[in-house]
Amino acid sequence: MTRHAETSKTMSDIAQAWRLLAPTVLGLMCARLGLIVATYGSYASTDAGVFTDGSSLVAMAPIIVFMPYLGATRKRLQKKIVFAITTAAISIQAAATILLGVLILLPITWKFFQLALSTVITLSGWVAIFYWLRRARGTSSSAAATIAFGSLLLSEPVIYAASLLPRGVACIAVGLTACLQFFFQKKARLKPLPEKAHADRMPIGYFGFAKRTQDGVHVLGVLAFGMFILSIAVGALRGFPNGQAVPFQPVTRIGYMLIVMTFFAMLIWQSFRGSRSIMSTTVWLILEMFGIFAVTAYAAFPDAPDIGAMFTTVFNAGMTGFMWYLVIAFSSFGKRDPYYYAAAGWAVYILPRALARAGIVAIAPYTSGDALQTAIVAGLILASAQVVFIQLVWVDHREKDDPDSSTSKSIQTLLGLDDVDDVPDDPESIRRALMQNNTRQLQEQFMLSDRETEVLTLYALGLTQRKIADELCISPGTAHTHIKRIYAKTDLHSRQEILDYIAQYTA
């Protein structure tokens, strides 16, 4: 295939995926807009100080409480509960963001109420983001990259425009924009599931060189640990050197936006081209490169800290997108509720980042210069490089060793990735596994037989009665009889009614 033909095919694949993924990408974008404009100050600086990390630390408390509950009970939330939680989160995010904008515009300083509202916006924004990432479970690697990085890419010009407005006006505007999530939610439910986007052409999974499910699980664990280390470096850099937010100059603010949009577009493009390493070693190398650029710029241009801030914010945004990608991968590999993996991702990334920032503020009065902090941050980045790359190379070359060692099992259990031997590797198998989980719930609700449940799974996946008969080695008449019995037991009388019921009442 010529380069021109390959480029045309890639563009066609992206356009086809966009038609399916647009509502999910735009919904996730709207959820992020309120969070960044309200609690990060529209990236007019690296963040908004206590309104960013202070509210993050408080908002993490219910997340940390909720995560062990889901992990221990292994409960999977029903769709109607998920929709209720999401509706409340979007409503609260929109109302609180608008109210924050009004308070900022008032001539009175309401710092305590602003901090309280920032915390509410942070938590509700996270929960809204959780919903959109939840929709992406079971997608192909290219679709996951499109959702995670595409929403970030599209949000950047809007955030930049918001940074040019008075902050109160910007908060009111994005508060109204947050309500668009209801529209995109409705549109998303009318589209085929995101897992169908590009699934037939991208069977390599989330990490291309991981040839076995056990390898994929190990890669997830390695990257989660590396994410923890890098998040500490991000937290330190965002408040370098004394913990205060670093303001942008107009040129560096535009520079940040262009760099991060180019970076995300490249990741999406390469994921559709089938690059085996783009979402493992390549993205990790680029993230660490931006971290090193930030450290170097802070040291080389002490009188122009916005240059370091530019690379720091690219580093931070890239880490956010990659964390979202990992949450989608965890949700697809693991057997716990997707909220469990979202909460775990936030705990691994947001919590250490906020604590590192708080630590910088605490030690700043006792440090005489930037050299020690520069060395610590650079050391953290290099340490993550060593941990991640050595482990990834080991996964790529290791023989089939014992996957049942106690250490391996403990890590898998902690991450919610235990019992992975039956977890499929390719997107189509993941889609079938998810449908089997849904139809088993219908089996319990309507007392379906095992054979009826098998037929229901295939029927809900879109197979014709003849194809169902061929796959189950039964006659078409028998398949038809099973479907009639399913209709009678469930009081559902078409494939669409079954799919609608699954969407509303199953996990």
GROMACS .gro file of N, CA, C and O in nm, residues 359-369 372-373:
model
   52
  359GLY      N    1   0.315   1.968   4.956
  359GLY     CA    2   0.448   1.953   5.015
  359GLY      C    3   0.543   2.064   4.973
  359GLY      O    4   0.623   2.114   5.054
  360ILE      N    5   0.535   2.105   4.845
  360ILE     CA    6   0.619   2.215   4.797
  360ILE      C    7   0.587   2.344   4.874
  360ILE      O    8   0.676   2.420   4.913
  361VAL      N    9   0.459   2.370   4.896
  361VAL     CA   10   0.418   2.489   4.971
  361VAL      C   11   0.474   2.483   5.113
  361VAL      O   12   0.520   2.584   5.169
  362ALA      N   13   0.472   2.363   5.173
  362ALA     CA   14   0.516   2.348   5.312
  362ALA      C   15   0.667   2.369   5.328
  362ALA      O   16   0.711   2.429   5.426
  363ILE      N   17   0.745   2.318   5.231
  363ILE     CA   18   0.891   2.325   5.248
  363ILE      C   19   0.951   2.451   5.187
  363ILE      O   20   1.069   2.481   5.211
  364ALA      N   21   0.873   2.526   5.107
  364ALA     CA   22   0.927   2.643   5.038
  364ALA      C   23   0.995   2.743   5.133
  364ALA      O   24   1.103   2.794   5.101
  365PRO      N   25   0.937   2.773   5.252
  365PRO     CA   26   1.005   2.871   5.340
  365PRO      C   27   1.139   2.824   5.392
  365PRO      O   28   1.219   2.906   5.440
  366TYR      N   29   1.166   2.692   5.384
  366TYR     CA   30   1.289   2.639   5.443
  366TYR      C   31   1.394   2.605   5.339
  366TYR      O   32   1.499   2.549   5.372
  367THR      N   33   1.366   2.632   5.212
  367THR     CA   34   1.463   2.603   5.107
  367THR      C   35   1.525   2.733   5.060
  367THR      O   36   1.459   2.836   5.048
  368SER      N   37   1.654   2.727   5.029
  368SER     CA   38   1.726   2.848   4.991
  368SER      C   39   1.737   2.866   4.841
  368SER      O   40   1.781   2.969   4.792
  369GLY      N   41   1.698   2.767   4.764
  369GLY     CA   42   1.710   2.778   4.618
  369GLY      C   43   1.628   2.672   4.548
  369GLY      O   44   1.558   2.593   4.612
  372LEU      N   45   1.769   2.197   4.472
  372LEU     CA   46   1.727   2.071   4.534
  372LEU      C   47   1.595   2.023   4.474
  372LEU      O   48   1.580   1.905   4.441
  373GLN      N   49   1.500   2.113   4.460
  373GLN     CA   50   1.371   2.074   4.403
  373GLN      C   51   1.386   2.029   4.259
  373GLN      O   52   1.321   1.934   4.216
   0.00000   0.00000   0.00000
